[in-house]
Short mmCIF file of C-alpha atoms and ligand atoms in Angstrom, two decimals:
data_model
loop_
_atom_site.label_atom_id
_atom_site.label_comp_id
_atom_site.label_asym_id
_atom_site.label_seq_id
_atom_site.Cartn_x
_atom_site.Cartn_y
_atom_site.Cartn_z
CA MET A 22 0.00 0.00 0.00
CA LYS A 23 1.32 3.44 -0.95
CA LEU A 24 1.22 5.73 2.11
CA ASN A 25 0.35 9.33 1.52
CA ILE A 26 -0.07 12.07 4.15
CA ALA A 27 -3.86 11.63 4.33
CA THR A 28 -3.50 7.87 4.91
CA LEU A 29 -0.90 8.46 7.59
CA CYS A 30 -3.14 11.00 9.33
CA PHE A 31 -6.07 8.55 9.20
CA LEU A 32 -3.94 5.74 10.64
CA PHE A 33 -2.64 8.04 13.37
CA ILE A 34 -6.14 9.19 14.40
CA THR A 35 -7.45 5.60 14.33
CA LEU A 36 -4.51 4.50 16.48
CA ILE A 37 -5.11 7.27 19.02
CA SER A 38 -8.85 6.61 19.34
CA CYS A 39 -8.39 2.82 19.46
CA SER A 40 -5.75 3.15 22.16
CA LYS A 41 -8.39 4.96 24.23
CA GLY A 42 -10.66 1.96 23.88
CA GLU A 43 -13.04 3.66 21.48
CA GLU A 44 -13.55 3.96 17.76
CA SER A 45 -15.60 6.35 15.69
CA THR A 46 -18.53 5.24 13.56
CA ASP A 47 -19.94 6.98 10.51
CA ASN A 48 -22.58 8.80 12.51
CA GLY A 49 -19.99 10.09 14.96
CA GLN A 50 -21.00 7.83 17.87
CA GLN A 51 -18.12 6.56 19.93
CA VAL A 52 -18.30 2.77 20.03
CA MET A 53 -17.51 1.31 23.42
CA LYS A 54 -15.00 -1.51 23.42
CA ALA A 55 -15.39 -4.03 26.19
CA HIS A 56 -12.40 -2.63 28.04
CA SER A 57 -14.09 0.77 28.27
CA TYR A 58 -16.36 -0.91 30.79
CA ARG A 59 -13.37 -1.05 33.12
CA PRO A 60 -14.24 1.12 36.17
CA PHE A 61 -11.97 3.99 37.29
CA TYR A 62 -12.62 3.87 41.03
CA HIS A 63 -14.42 0.59 41.74
CA TYR A 64 -12.20 -2.40 42.47
CA SER A 65 -12.08 -4.90 39.58
CA PRO A 66 -9.53 -7.69 38.99
CA ALA A 67 -6.73 -6.95 36.49
CA LYS A 68 -7.84 -10.07 34.64
CA ASN A 69 -10.20 -13.03 35.00
CA TRP A 70 -13.10 -13.75 37.32
CA MET A 71 -13.99 -12.17 40.69
CA ASN A 72 -16.99 -12.53 43.00
CA ASP A 73 -17.57 -11.95 46.74
CA PRO A 74 -15.42 -9.67 48.91
CA ASN A 75 -13.70 -11.77 51.59
CA GLY A 76 -11.44 -11.37 54.63
CA MET A 77 -12.01 -7.63 54.93
CA VAL A 78 -9.84 -6.47 57.83
CA TYR A 79 -8.10 -3.20 58.73
CA PHE A 80 -4.60 -3.53 60.13
CA ASP A 81 -1.66 -1.18 60.58
CA GLY A 82 -3.01 1.61 58.35
CA GLN A 83 -4.24 -0.66 55.58
CA TYR A 84 -7.62 -1.93 54.48
CA HIS A 85 -7.21 -5.52 53.33
CA LEU A 86 -9.60 -6.86 50.72
CA PHE A 87 -9.55 -10.50 49.69
CA TYR A 88 -12.00 -11.78 47.14
CA GLN A 89 -13.30 -14.91 45.44
CA TYR A 90 -11.06 -15.31 42.41
CA TYR A 91 -10.63 -17.74 39.52
CA PRO A 92 -7.25 -17.10 37.87
CA ASN A 93 -7.76 -19.26 34.77
CA GLY A 94 -10.83 -17.77 33.15
CA THR A 95 -13.54 -15.13 33.13
CA THR A 96 -16.31 -17.37 34.45
CA TRP A 97 -16.68 -18.88 37.94
CA GLY A 98 -14.27 -21.78 38.60
CA PRO A 99 -12.27 -23.35 41.44
CA MET A 100 -12.12 -20.57 43.99
CA HIS A 101 -8.99 -18.90 45.38
CA TRP A 102 -8.60 -15.86 47.66
CA ALA A 103 -6.84 -13.02 45.85
CA HIS A 104 -5.71 -9.97 47.81
CA ALA A 105 -5.56 -6.18 47.45
CA VAL A 106 -4.67 -3.43 49.95
CA SER A 107 -5.52 0.25 50.25
CA SER A 108 -4.95 3.04 52.74
CA ASP A 109 -7.85 5.15 51.44
CA LEU A 110 -10.49 2.61 50.24
CA PHE A 111 -10.11 3.70 46.59
CA THR A 112 -6.45 3.31 45.61
CA TRP A 113 -6.02 -0.45 45.55
CA GLU A 114 -2.75 -2.31 45.11
CA ASP A 115 -2.96 -5.92 43.90
CA LYS A 116 -1.11 -8.41 46.06
CA GLY A 117 -1.78 -11.62 44.14
CA ILE A 118 -3.36 -14.89 45.23
CA LYS A 119 -3.00 -15.73 48.92
CA LEU A 120 -5.06 -18.91 49.36
CA TYR A 121 -5.10 -21.73 46.79
CA PRO A 122 -7.46 -24.73 46.65
CA ASP A 123 -6.09 -27.86 48.37
CA ASP A 124 -7.10 -31.40 49.39
CA LEU A 125 -9.95 -30.04 51.51
CA GLY A 126 -11.38 -28.17 48.53
CA TYR A 127 -11.87 -24.78 46.93
CA ILE A 128 -11.47 -21.65 49.07
CA PHE A 129 -14.96 -20.19 49.46
CA SER A 130 -16.01 -16.96 51.19
CA GLY A 131 -15.10 -15.99 54.74
CA SER A 132 -13.69 -13.28 56.95
CA ALA A 133 -10.50 -12.20 58.75
CA VAL A 134 -9.74 -10.72 62.17
CA VAL A 135 -6.78 -9.30 64.07
CA ASP A 136 -6.07 -11.72 66.94
CA LYS A 137 -4.79 -9.00 69.32
CA ASN A 138 -4.75 -11.27 72.40
CA ASN A 139 -3.14 -14.14 70.49
CA THR A 140 -6.05 -16.39 71.47
CA ALA A 141 -5.25 -18.89 68.71
CA GLY A 142 -1.52 -18.96 69.59
CA PHE A 143 -0.28 -18.19 66.06
CA LYS A 144 1.85 -15.23 67.20
CA ASN A 145 5.59 -15.74 66.59
CA ASN A 146 6.99 -12.18 66.39
CA ALA A 147 6.06 -8.62 67.36
CA ASN A 148 3.16 -8.45 64.89
CA ASP A 149 -0.40 -9.27 65.91
CA PRO A 150 -1.50 -12.30 63.87
CA LEU A 151 -4.21 -11.92 61.24
CA VAL A 152 -6.49 -14.94 61.11
CA ALA A 153 -8.72 -15.81 58.15
CA ILE A 154 -11.77 -18.01 58.73
CA PHE A 155 -13.11 -19.42 55.45
CA THR A 156 -15.10 -22.26 53.91
CA HIS A 157 -13.38 -25.22 52.28
CA HIS A 158 -15.75 -26.48 49.57
CA GLN A 159 -15.14 -30.14 48.87
CA ASN A 160 -15.73 -30.18 45.16
CA ILE A 161 -16.42 -33.90 44.80
CA THR A 162 -18.80 -34.43 47.70
CA GLY A 163 -20.13 -30.84 47.66
CA LYS A 164 -19.69 -30.79 51.48
CA GLN A 165 -18.48 -27.60 53.09
CA VAL A 166 -16.35 -27.20 56.24
CA GLN A 167 -14.80 -24.20 58.01
CA SER A 168 -11.04 -23.67 58.15
CA LEU A 169 -8.36 -21.21 59.28
CA ALA A 170 -5.28 -19.59 57.79
CA TYR A 171 -3.02 -17.01 59.46
CA SER A 172 -0.43 -14.39 58.71
CA THR A 173 2.23 -13.10 61.08
CA ASP A 174 3.71 -10.60 58.62
CA LYS A 175 0.83 -8.11 58.28
CA GLY A 176 -1.01 -10.09 55.61
CA GLN A 177 1.82 -10.69 53.15
CA ASN A 178 2.08 -14.47 53.56
CA TRP A 179 -0.62 -16.86 54.74
CA ILE A 180 -0.26 -20.33 56.25
CA LYS A 181 -3.19 -22.73 56.47
CA TYR A 182 -3.77 -24.14 59.97
CA ASP A 183 -2.47 -27.71 60.03
CA GLN A 184 -5.54 -29.05 61.86
CA ASN A 185 -8.20 -27.79 59.46
CA PRO A 186 -11.16 -28.01 59.42
CA VAL A 187 -12.16 -26.33 62.69
CA ILE A 188 -15.89 -26.93 62.07
CA LYS A 189 -16.92 -30.16 60.34
CA ASN A 190 -20.01 -30.52 58.18
CA PRO A 191 -23.11 -31.54 60.19
CA GLY A 192 -24.82 -33.01 57.09
CA ILE A 193 -26.00 -29.79 55.44
CA ASN A 194 -24.77 -29.12 51.90
CA ASP A 195 -25.04 -25.33 52.08
CA PHE A 196 -22.91 -24.58 55.13
CA ARG A 197 -20.61 -21.66 54.46
CA ASP A 198 -19.29 -18.09 54.58
CA PRO A 199 -18.14 -17.69 58.21
CA LYS A 200 -17.98 -14.09 59.49
CA VAL A 201 -16.23 -13.72 62.83
CA ILE A 202 -16.27 -10.83 65.32
CA TRP A 203 -14.78 -10.35 68.80
CA ASN A 204 -17.51 -9.87 71.41
CA SER A 205 -15.92 -7.70 74.08
CA LYS A 206 -18.83 -8.30 76.50
CA THR A 207 -18.41 -12.08 76.59
CA GLN A 208 -14.67 -11.97 75.74
CA LYS A 209 -15.33 -14.56 73.03
CA TRP A 210 -15.24 -14.83 69.27
CA VAL A 211 -18.64 -15.09 67.61
CA MET A 212 -19.18 -16.71 64.20
CA VAL A 213 -22.23 -16.36 61.99
CA LEU A 214 -22.47 -19.01 59.30
CA ALA A 215 -25.04 -19.49 56.54
CA ALA A 216 -26.73 -22.90 56.59
CA LEU A 217 -29.23 -23.19 53.71
CA ASP A 218 -32.22 -21.31 55.17
CA LYS A 219 -30.86 -20.01 58.45
CA ILE A 220 -27.84 -18.50 60.19
CA LYS A 221 -25.94 -20.61 62.70
CA ILE A 222 -24.22 -18.79 65.55
CA TYR A 223 -21.13 -20.25 67.22
CA SER A 224 -18.74 -18.97 69.89
CA SER A 225 -15.08 -19.68 70.61
CA PRO A 226 -12.37 -18.64 73.06
CA ASN A 227 -9.56 -19.21 70.52
CA LEU A 228 -10.86 -19.41 66.92
CA LYS A 229 -10.01 -23.14 66.87
CA GLU A 230 -12.69 -24.69 69.08
CA TRP A 231 -16.25 -23.63 68.29
CA THR A 232 -19.45 -24.18 70.29
CA PHE A 233 -22.83 -24.05 68.57
CA GLU A 234 -25.04 -21.46 70.29
CA SER A 235 -28.22 -20.95 68.27
CA ASP A 236 -29.98 -20.68 64.91
CA PHE A 237 -31.56 -17.53 63.53
CA GLY A 238 -34.01 -16.79 60.78
CA GLN A 239 -35.67 -19.97 59.60
CA ASN A 240 -39.07 -18.30 59.97
CA GLN A 241 -38.02 -14.72 59.39
CA GLY A 242 -37.11 -12.56 56.43
CA ASP A 243 -37.04 -13.43 52.74
CA HIS A 244 -36.48 -17.09 51.80
CA ARG A 245 -36.74 -17.06 48.01
CA GLY A 246 -33.14 -18.31 47.74
CA VAL A 247 -30.33 -19.93 49.70
CA TRP A 248 -28.95 -17.82 52.57
CA GLU A 249 -25.30 -16.82 52.15
CA CYS A 250 -22.61 -14.43 53.41
CA PRO A 251 -23.94 -13.27 56.81
CA ASP A 252 -22.51 -10.51 58.99
CA LEU A 253 -23.32 -9.52 62.59
CA PHE A 254 -22.25 -6.39 64.45
CA PRO A 255 -23.43 -3.81 67.00
CA MET A 256 -24.24 -0.23 66.00
CA LYS A 257 -25.40 2.90 67.82
CA ASP A 258 -28.21 5.06 66.43
CA GLN A 259 -28.17 8.88 66.44
CA ASN A 260 -29.35 8.86 70.09
CA GLY A 261 -26.63 6.47 71.27
CA VAL A 262 -28.97 3.47 71.51
CA GLU A 263 -27.22 0.19 70.66
CA LYS A 264 -28.79 -2.42 68.38
CA TRP A 265 -27.29 -5.43 66.61
CA VAL A 266 -27.44 -5.80 62.85
CA MET A 267 -27.54 -9.10 60.96
CA ILE A 268 -26.87 -8.93 57.22
CA VAL A 269 -27.88 -11.91 55.06
CA SER A 270 -27.41 -12.30 51.30
CA ILE A 271 -29.98 -14.41 49.44
CA GLY A 272 -29.14 -16.24 46.26
CA GLY A 273 -32.18 -16.66 44.08
CA GLY A 274 -33.58 -16.92 40.57
CA GLU A 275 -35.14 -14.24 38.42
CA SER A 276 -38.19 -13.87 40.62
CA ALA A 277 -36.31 -13.49 43.92
CA GLY A 278 -35.13 -10.33 45.68
CA PRO A 279 -36.70 -6.87 45.37
CA ASN A 280 -35.90 -6.83 41.62
CA GLY A 281 -34.79 -10.36 40.76
CA GLY A 282 -31.87 -12.62 41.54
CA SER A 283 -29.20 -12.16 44.19
CA SER A 284 -30.01 -9.60 46.88
CA THR A 285 -29.15 -8.62 50.43
CA GLN A 286 -31.49 -8.24 53.38
CA TYR A 287 -30.81 -7.11 56.93
CA PHE A 288 -32.34 -7.56 60.35
CA ILE A 289 -32.11 -5.23 63.35
CA GLY A 290 -32.36 -6.76 66.78
CA ASP A 291 -30.52 -7.69 69.95
CA PHE A 292 -27.72 -10.16 70.65
CA ASN A 293 -26.84 -11.56 74.08
CA GLY A 294 -23.67 -13.38 73.04
CA LYS A 295 -25.61 -16.54 72.20
CA GLU A 296 -28.84 -15.63 70.45
CA PHE A 297 -29.81 -12.96 67.95
CA VAL A 298 -33.44 -11.88 68.28
CA SER A 299 -35.27 -9.50 65.96
CA SER A 300 -38.90 -8.47 66.20
CA GLN A 301 -38.78 -7.05 62.68
CA THR A 302 -41.67 -8.24 60.55
CA GLU A 303 -41.01 -6.52 57.21
CA VAL A 304 -38.14 -7.44 54.91
CA LEU A 305 -35.48 -4.71 54.82
CA TRP A 306 -33.14 -4.58 51.81
CA ALA A 307 -29.58 -3.24 51.85
CA ASP A 308 -30.05 -2.24 48.21
CA LEU A 309 -33.04 -2.23 45.85
CA GLY A 310 -30.93 -2.66 42.70
CA THR A 311 -29.86 -5.96 41.21
CA ASP A 312 -26.10 -5.54 41.57
CA ASN A 313 -25.03 -5.52 45.19
CA TYR A 314 -24.45 -9.00 46.56
CA ALA A 315 -22.47 -10.88 49.21
CA GLY A 316 -21.64 -7.60 50.95
CA VAL A 317 -20.11 -7.63 54.42
CA THR A 318 -18.18 -5.15 56.58
CA TRP A 319 -14.57 -4.49 57.49
CA SER A 320 -13.32 -5.89 60.76
CA ASP A 321 -11.04 -4.05 63.21
CA ILE A 322 -11.54 -0.46 62.03
CA PRO A 323 -10.04 1.51 64.97
CA SER A 324 -12.54 2.97 67.45
CA VAL A 325 -11.18 6.51 66.85
CA ASP A 326 -12.56 6.12 63.34
CA GLY A 327 -15.59 4.18 64.56
CA ARG A 328 -17.14 3.50 61.16
CA ARG A 329 -18.76 0.27 59.98
CA ILE A 330 -17.84 0.07 56.29
CA PHE A 331 -19.62 -2.24 53.88
CA LEU A 332 -18.55 -3.48 50.44
CA GLY A 333 -20.56 -5.66 48.05
CA TRP A 334 -19.88 -7.53 44.83
CA MET A 335 -21.51 -5.51 42.04
CA SER A 336 -23.19 -8.29 40.09
CA ASN A 337 -25.96 -10.86 40.25
CA TRP A 338 -25.70 -14.65 39.94
CA VAL A 339 -28.53 -14.61 37.36
CA TYR A 340 -26.16 -13.08 34.76
CA ALA A 341 -22.76 -12.70 36.47
CA ASN A 342 -21.09 -15.22 34.15
CA SER A 343 -22.25 -13.51 30.98
CA THR A 344 -21.77 -9.75 31.40
CA PRO A 345 -20.04 -8.33 28.28
CA THR A 346 -16.61 -7.43 29.70
CA ASP A 347 -13.46 -8.68 28.04
CA GLY A 348 -10.59 -10.42 29.83
CA TRP A 349 -11.97 -9.64 33.32
CA ARG A 350 -15.33 -10.03 34.99
CA GLY A 351 -16.67 -8.68 38.27
CA GLU A 352 -16.31 -5.48 40.26
CA MET A 353 -17.08 -4.26 43.77
CA THR A 354 -19.52 -1.51 44.83
CA VAL A 355 -18.04 1.64 46.33
CA PRO A 356 -17.36 1.18 50.04
CA ARG A 357 -20.38 2.42 52.02
CA GLU A 358 -20.57 3.61 55.60
CA ILE A 359 -23.48 1.98 57.40
CA LYS A 360 -25.53 4.25 59.67
CA LEU A 361 -28.21 3.11 62.08
CA VAL A 362 -31.09 5.59 62.04
CA GLU A 363 -34.11 5.67 64.33
CA ALA A 364 -37.30 7.38 63.12
CA ASN A 365 -40.72 7.07 64.76
CA GLY A 366 -39.51 4.22 66.95
CA LYS A 367 -38.25 2.19 64.00
CA HIS A 368 -34.60 1.46 63.13
CA THR A 369 -33.28 1.19 59.58
CA LEU A 370 -29.84 1.34 57.99
CA TYR A 371 -28.56 4.06 55.67
CA PHE A 372 -25.73 3.17 53.25
CA PRO A 373 -24.05 6.39 52.01
CA PRO A 374 -20.72 6.13 50.16
CA VAL A 375 -17.65 6.63 52.40
CA LYS A 376 -16.45 10.24 52.61
CA GLU A 377 -13.13 9.31 50.94
CA ILE A 378 -15.01 9.36 47.59
CA ASN A 379 -14.71 13.16 47.78
CA ASN A 380 -10.91 12.92 47.45
CA LEU A 381 -11.42 11.69 43.88
CA LYS A 382 -13.22 14.87 42.91
CA GLY A 383 -10.18 17.08 42.33
CA THR A 384 -11.01 20.72 41.83
CA GLN A 385 -12.74 20.76 38.49
CA LEU A 386 -16.53 20.92 38.44
CA SER A 387 -18.30 20.00 35.29
CA SER A 388 -21.40 21.92 36.22
CA SER A 389 -22.80 23.35 39.40
CA SER A 390 -25.72 25.50 40.42
CA ALA A 391 -26.98 26.38 43.86
CA VAL A 392 -29.83 28.42 42.40
CA ALA A 393 -33.21 26.76 41.93
CA GLN A 394 -34.06 26.02 38.31
CA LYS A 395 -36.48 24.09 36.16
CA ASP A 396 -35.12 21.29 33.95
CA PHE A 397 -31.40 20.71 33.49
CA SER A 398 -29.42 19.45 30.54
CA LEU A 399 -25.77 18.89 29.61
CA GLU A 400 -25.13 17.85 26.00
CA ASN A 401 -21.89 16.66 24.43
CA ASN A 402 -20.27 16.98 27.77
CA GLY A 403 -16.70 15.76 28.40
CA THR A 404 -17.37 14.60 31.96
CA ILE A 405 -20.40 12.57 30.90
CA ALA A 406 -18.36 11.13 28.01
CA SER A 407 -15.55 10.22 30.45
CA GLY A 408 -18.07 7.91 32.14
CA SER A 409 -16.80 8.41 35.72
CA TYR A 410 -18.44 11.14 37.79
CA MET A 411 -20.63 12.05 40.75
CA VAL A 412 -23.92 13.94 40.55
CA ASP A 413 -25.58 15.57 43.55
CA PHE A 414 -28.98 17.17 43.17
CA GLU A 415 -31.95 18.10 45.27
CA ILE A 416 -35.56 17.97 44.14
CA ASP A 417 -38.30 20.00 45.79
CA LEU A 418 -41.20 17.56 45.98
CA SER A 419 -43.59 20.34 46.98
CA ILE A 420 -43.16 21.64 43.41
CA ALA A 421 -42.51 18.49 41.34
CA ASN A 422 -44.80 15.45 41.50
CA GLN A 423 -42.45 13.51 39.28
CA PHE A 424 -39.06 13.86 37.60
CA GLU A 425 -36.71 11.87 35.42
CA PHE A 426 -32.91 11.81 35.54
CA SER A 427 -31.28 10.31 32.48
CA ILE A 428 -27.91 9.79 30.82
CA GLY A 429 -27.32 8.51 27.32
CA ASN A 430 -26.69 9.27 23.66
CA SER A 431 -28.93 9.54 20.61
CA LEU A 432 -29.49 5.76 20.58
CA GLU A 433 -29.26 4.64 24.20
CA LYS A 434 -30.62 5.81 27.52
CA LEU A 435 -30.46 4.90 31.19
CA SER A 436 -33.11 6.62 33.30
CA LEU A 437 -34.11 6.99 36.91
CA SER A 438 -37.58 8.39 37.46
CA TYR A 439 -39.67 9.10 40.52
CA GLN A 440 -43.39 9.51 40.76
CA LYS A 441 -45.02 10.77 43.96
CA SER A 442 -48.37 9.14 43.12
CA THR A 443 -46.87 5.63 42.97
CA GLY A 444 -44.18 6.33 45.60
CA GLU A 445 -41.69 4.55 43.42
CA PHE A 446 -38.31 5.11 41.83
CA ILE A 447 -37.88 3.20 38.56
CA LEU A 448 -34.43 2.57 37.13
CA ASN A 449 -34.78 1.66 33.49
CA ARG A 450 -31.75 0.14 31.80
CA GLY A 451 -33.72 -1.71 29.08
CA LYS A 452 -32.31 0.56 26.34
CA SER A 453 -29.01 1.38 28.03
CA GLY A 454 -26.83 -0.66 25.65
CA ILE A 455 -26.05 -4.39 25.67
CA VAL A 456 -28.87 -6.05 27.60
CA ASP A 457 -29.55 -9.26 25.68
CA PHE A 458 -27.27 -11.50 27.76
CA SER A 459 -30.08 -11.96 30.32
CA ASN A 460 -33.88 -11.56 30.49
CA LEU A 461 -33.58 -10.01 33.90
CA PHE A 462 -31.16 -7.34 32.74
CA SER A 463 -33.66 -5.45 30.61
CA LYS A 464 -36.43 -5.38 33.20
CA PRO A 465 -37.09 -2.04 34.95
CA LEU A 466 -35.98 -1.95 38.59
CA ARG A 467 -38.90 -0.84 40.76
CA CYS A 468 -37.88 0.73 44.04
CA PRO A 469 -40.55 1.88 46.51
CA TYR A 470 -39.55 4.97 48.44
CA ASN A 471 -41.45 7.08 50.91
CA PRO A 472 -39.81 10.52 51.15
CA LYS A 473 -39.06 11.84 54.65
CA SER A 474 -39.65 15.43 53.59
CA THR A 475 -40.30 17.57 50.50
CA ALA A 476 -36.54 18.12 50.08
CA LEU A 477 -35.22 15.04 48.27
CA PRO A 478 -31.42 14.86 47.97
CA VAL A 479 -30.04 12.32 45.50
CA LYS A 480 -26.41 11.34 44.94
CA ILE A 481 -25.47 9.34 41.86
CA LEU A 482 -22.13 7.67 41.17
CA VAL A 483 -21.43 6.60 37.61
CA ASP A 484 -18.32 4.63 36.72
CA LYS A 485 -18.15 3.38 33.12
CA SER A 486 -20.47 0.38 33.52
CA SER A 487 -22.24 1.03 36.81
CA ILE A 488 -24.62 3.45 38.45
CA GLU A 489 -25.14 3.71 42.20
CA VAL A 490 -28.04 5.83 43.42
CA PHE A 491 -28.08 7.09 47.02
CA ILE A 492 -31.48 8.50 47.93
CA ASN A 493 -31.59 10.85 50.92
CA ASN A 494 -28.01 10.20 52.12
CA GLY A 495 -28.20 6.47 51.56
CA GLU A 496 -31.59 5.88 53.20
CA GLN A 497 -32.23 3.76 50.12
CA THR A 498 -29.76 2.71 47.44
CA ILE A 499 -30.14 1.34 43.91
CA THR A 500 -27.07 -0.30 42.37
CA SER A 501 -27.03 -1.37 38.75
CA LEU A 502 -24.60 -2.37 36.03
CA PHE A 503 -25.12 -1.15 32.45
CA PHE A 504 -23.14 -1.63 29.24
CA PRO A 505 -23.47 1.13 26.62
CA LYS A 506 -22.66 0.21 23.03
CA PHE A 507 -21.83 3.84 22.33
CA GLN A 508 -20.30 6.46 24.55
CA TYR A 509 -22.87 8.44 26.53
CA SER A 510 -22.78 12.19 26.01
CA TYR A 511 -25.71 13.81 27.79
CA LEU A 512 -27.23 14.12 31.26
CA LYS A 513 -30.73 15.49 31.79
CA ILE A 514 -33.23 16.11 34.55
CA ILE A 515 -36.77 16.82 33.38
CA SER A 516 -40.19 17.13 34.99
CA SER A 517 -43.69 18.15 34.09
CA ALA A 518 -43.54 20.69 36.93
CA GLU A 519 -43.95 24.25 35.77
CA ASN A 520 -41.90 25.92 38.49
CA LYS A 521 -38.29 25.68 39.64
CA TYR A 522 -38.20 22.29 41.33
CA LEU A 523 -34.46 21.53 41.01
CA LYS A 524 -32.96 23.27 44.03
CA SER A 525 -29.30 22.54 43.28
CA ILE A 526 -27.09 20.35 41.16
CA THR A 527 -23.35 19.59 41.10
CA ILE A 528 -21.58 17.30 38.66
CA SER A 529 -17.99 16.42 39.47
CA PRO A 530 -15.64 14.25 37.43
CA LEU A 531 -14.07 11.49 39.53
CA LYS A 532 -10.43 10.52 39.04
CA LYS A 533 -9.09 7.11 38.20
CA SER A 534 -7.87 5.59 41.46
CA ILE A 535 -7.04 2.07 40.29
CA ILE A 536 -4.33 1.55 37.68
CA ARG A 537 -5.29 -1.12 35.13
C1 FRU B 606 -21.90 -16.01 47.30
C2 FRU B 606 -21.24 -17.37 47.21
C3 FRU B 606 -20.85 -17.85 48.58
C4 FRU B 606 -19.73 -18.80 48.29
C5 FRU B 606 -19.05 -18.14 47.13
C6 FRU B 606 -18.43 -19.10 46.14
O1 FRU B 606 -21.82 -15.28 46.13
O2 FRU B 606 -22.13 -18.28 46.58
O3 FRU B 606 -21.91 -18.42 49.31
O4 FRU B 606 -18.87 -18.97 49.39
O5 FRU B 606 -20.02 -17.34 46.49
O6 FRU B 606 -17.67 -18.42 45.18
#
């Protein structure tokens, strides 16, 4: 081929746009390549498959995150624990695989704690030992048992306990996902463990010998799927009243959960060291979207900080193995700070994003207005095209009976609407891009919400292939994946209201915090 200047220019421009993961089409739309779905500030594996967050523990200035990982492919396979660390919850450094499958089986989900009093006796130098408590899944028999591994070098190297398992299988196939906490009142470790349709509670003086204490939940909560990945911890409400929170993930088919498939419920009650009791009658969901599963909280966050921080896997078992990413699959939600809120004698949890998200904002605002206005629109906007940003707005519900927030391009649209008459948010991703890999994916997500006042603040986090909606400071959240075929370029808020219902809006680009 004879190269002239025009050909060289064309090749150069093509090279530049392809290296950014995009290419131009005739009608000027930017085509998304699968790697453009790679999030900027949500943890995703450099390559291959990831599911649940595991072993989340804070130690010596670092948040440790382990996760279910299959290193030989982009669909679920024999599970390992891979590891990442961060000092700010957004800048994650990969540390490789720390637990490999062995004769006892695959390494399924579990937790980790700092054994400050050396109760298990693993200490062999000045460092406090870290102890991981996880499920061994025996792949031939399908039986699951609970095992330990420990690290005496701040989480760098892990040794499996030579007398595993520490809890044998009592004849229940689904018997997994141990989450352990230190109960300072009883001076004992407490384990919650999912067993098919209930949570089993155990206690131990030393992490090695466990005593069964009680069962919770067989006749409570939602049972449209197998119970998995529990968590249990105390929290204080805004008046200083202490309650205990039990989180339970539920695996389920298309008709389970608030909007289908995998979902997470929680219970608020009391715990006396042996039994968890909740008088709650309604089902409370940690998230009304379809893409927040197997979430649990970090252990050992220092009391000067005092936060209870939650992280979920941002996918759904109904379609997790077929989302259209390339070379990697699976990402986490943003870390969320759980708050216990009492209103009219009733306790619920709020899940706002951790404050560290604000450090990603930098100084540049894409658009901001503190003055009330009617509709709002940004077209051909660089921040929207970048795909990673935060939107904060407040709607005056005494003026607007309904509104719709949307992002998209001339062919695709993702919308979030609210209607006072139905008391429902609807997230519609049916025309958001690639949706045909699952029936569930194109269904609208219906999210009942009863506003606390006429001022309705909404925070939205968008990151390439995900949207997280935080209604009224996390009182309700909606988490959803989406996969545009073409780059989005606009953001709009519209309403049939005739007066200025949009009290304020700020759109801030968010920086890339994870190098991939
Ligand atoms: C939840 C789960 C856990 C299990 C793990 C296996 O998503 O099913 O119950 O330990 O994933 O990867």
